[in-house]
Short mmCIF file of C-alpha atoms in Angstrom, two decimals:
data_model
loop_
_atom_site.label_atom_id
_atom_site.label_comp_id
_atom_site.label_asym_id
_atom_site.label_seq_id
_atom_site.Cartn_x
_atom_site.Cartn_y
_atom_site.Cartn_z
CA MET L 1 110.47 101.06 83.50
CA MET L 2 112.56 98.07 82.68
CA GLN L 3 112.20 96.75 79.19
CA PHE L 4 110.10 93.63 78.93
CA THR L 5 112.07 90.45 78.51
CA PRO L 6 110.91 86.85 78.82
CA PHE L 7 113.46 86.45 81.62
CA SER L 8 112.08 89.35 83.68
CA ALA L 9 108.51 88.15 83.03
CA ALA L 10 109.42 84.63 84.18
CA ILE L 11 111.05 85.95 87.35
CA GLY L 12 108.10 88.25 88.08
CA GLY L 13 105.56 85.51 87.46
CA GLY L 14 107.55 83.12 89.63
CA LEU L 15 107.65 85.62 92.49
CA ILE L 16 103.90 86.22 92.23
CA GLY L 17 103.28 82.48 92.30
CA LEU L 18 105.68 82.01 95.21
CA SER L 19 103.95 84.74 97.21
CA ALA L 20 100.54 83.15 96.53
CA VAL L 21 101.81 79.75 97.69
CA LEU L 22 103.40 81.24 100.82
CA LEU L 23 100.15 83.03 101.69
CA MET L 24 98.15 79.83 101.19
CA ILE L 25 100.59 77.77 103.29
CA SER L 26 100.82 80.32 106.10
CA THR L 27 97.18 81.42 106.32
CA GLY L 28 95.17 79.00 104.19
CA ARG L 29 93.96 82.02 102.21
CA ILE L 30 93.93 82.77 98.51
CA ALA L 31 95.83 85.83 97.24
CA GLY L 32 93.04 87.81 95.64
CA ILE L 33 93.55 91.52 96.09
CA SER L 34 89.87 92.44 96.11
CA GLY L 35 89.14 89.89 98.84
CA ILE L 36 92.17 90.91 100.86
CA VAL L 37 91.29 94.61 100.73
CA ASN L 38 87.62 93.88 101.42
CA GLY L 39 88.60 91.75 104.42
CA LEU L 40 90.97 94.48 105.57
CA LEU L 41 88.05 96.84 105.83
CA THR L 42 85.87 94.36 107.72
CA ALA L 43 88.24 91.88 109.45
CA ARG L 44 89.19 91.95 113.08
CA GLY L 45 92.00 90.51 115.15
CA GLN L 46 94.74 88.41 113.62
CA ASP L 47 93.06 88.17 110.24
CA ARG L 48 93.67 91.88 109.86
CA HIS L 49 97.44 91.61 110.46
CA TRP L 50 98.32 89.45 107.48
CA ARG L 51 96.06 91.55 105.26
CA LEU L 52 97.83 94.73 106.33
CA ALA L 53 101.22 93.08 105.74
CA PHE L 54 100.16 91.93 102.26
CA VAL L 55 98.83 95.33 101.18
CA GLY L 56 101.80 97.06 102.80
CA GLY L 57 104.14 94.85 100.77
CA LEU L 58 102.35 95.86 97.59
CA ILE L 59 102.95 99.50 98.43
CA ILE L 60 106.48 99.19 99.78
CA ALA L 61 107.92 96.92 97.04
CA PRO L 62 107.90 99.58 94.29
CA LEU L 63 109.41 102.09 96.68
CA LEU L 64 112.22 99.65 97.46
CA GLY L 65 112.67 99.06 93.74
CA ARG L 66 113.09 102.75 93.20
CA LEU L 67 115.65 102.94 96.02
CA MET L 68 117.51 100.09 94.29
CA GLY L 69 117.74 102.15 91.10
CA TYR L 70 114.78 100.91 89.11
CA SER L 71 112.66 103.57 87.49
CA PHE L 72 108.96 103.22 86.84
CA ASP L 73 107.09 105.25 84.30
CA VAL L 74 103.84 106.69 85.53
CA PRO L 75 101.22 105.56 83.03
CA VAL L 76 99.24 108.22 81.25
CA LEU L 77 95.65 107.11 81.11
CA PRO L 78 93.68 108.08 78.05
CA GLY L 79 90.15 109.33 78.45
CA SER L 80 88.34 111.70 80.70
CA TRP L 81 87.90 111.36 84.45
CA ALA L 82 84.23 110.48 83.88
CA VAL L 83 85.19 107.55 81.65
CA LEU L 84 87.80 106.37 84.16
CA ILE L 85 85.33 106.55 87.05
CA VAL L 86 82.69 104.61 85.10
CA ALA L 87 85.33 102.06 84.07
CA GLY L 88 86.46 101.66 87.67
CA LEU L 89 82.90 101.16 88.85
CA LEU L 90 82.32 98.53 86.16
CA VAL L 91 85.49 96.70 87.22
CA GLY L 92 84.35 96.79 90.84
CA PHE L 93 80.89 95.54 89.92
CA GLY L 94 82.36 92.76 87.78
CA THR L 95 84.73 91.76 90.56
CA ARG L 96 81.89 91.58 93.05
CA LEU L 97 79.68 89.68 90.60
CA ALA L 98 82.46 87.15 89.85
CA GLY L 99 83.24 86.64 93.53
CA GLY L 100 86.81 87.85 93.11
CA CYS L 101 89.23 89.71 90.92
CA THR L 102 91.65 88.71 88.19
CA SER L 103 94.47 88.01 90.60
CA GLY L 104 92.44 85.68 92.78
CA HIS L 105 90.76 83.82 89.95
CA GLY L 106 93.60 84.06 87.42
CA ILE L 107 96.55 83.21 89.63
CA CYS L 108 95.25 81.17 92.51
CA GLY L 109 91.94 79.81 91.22
CA MET L 110 93.28 78.59 87.91
CA ALA L 111 96.30 77.04 89.63
CA ARG L 112 93.81 75.06 91.74
CA LEU L 113 91.91 74.10 88.55
CA SER L 114 88.76 75.76 89.87
CA ARG L 115 86.08 75.70 87.16
CA ARG L 116 84.60 78.89 88.55
CA SER L 117 87.96 80.67 88.29
CA ILE L 118 88.68 79.32 84.81
CA THR L 119 85.26 80.58 83.68
CA ALA L 120 85.69 83.97 85.37
CA THR L 121 89.20 84.46 83.95
CA GLY L 122 87.99 83.55 80.46
CA ILE L 123 85.19 86.10 80.74
CA PHE L 124 87.57 88.75 82.14
CA MET L 125 89.93 88.21 79.21
CA ALA L 126 87.16 88.22 76.58
CA VAL L 127 85.66 91.44 77.92
CA ALA L 128 89.11 93.05 78.07
CA ILE L 129 89.83 92.12 74.45
CA VAL L 130 86.49 93.49 73.28
CA THR L 131 86.94 96.66 75.35
CA VAL L 132 90.40 97.36 73.94
CA ALA L 133 89.24 96.65 70.39
CA LEU L 134 86.24 98.98 70.75
CA SER L 135 88.18 101.75 72.46
CA ARG L 136 91.01 101.70 69.92
CA HIS L 137 89.01 101.25 66.75
CA MET L 138 85.56 102.72 67.37
CA PHE L 139 85.90 105.50 69.93
#
């Protein structure tokens, strides 16, 4: 994986923001991954095409990066499979309860100054901080 630099973070953040703006301009939709994937499973007709293109881009982009010479470390996740499954279910439940995921609320919702998204992102961040603190210092 490339070493973190403020320059690479700025470019990456800018590209994420640009893609969110392009999606909103072209479809009128917000770039929240959970909503896009959920709609992909239930949408019909033309709404399905842009969702497939978006998810396909998420899958193809790292492959193109690798072909261009970038290497990506595969993260080693600590914990057992049972813990990971429970954690994944809790993330899914929280996403459903909040009406969207971190990308939708954190990138698009906060950019639109949505109070709901600002609240949801604040709660996501607080729970993440507490979870990391507990998992690193208590368990």
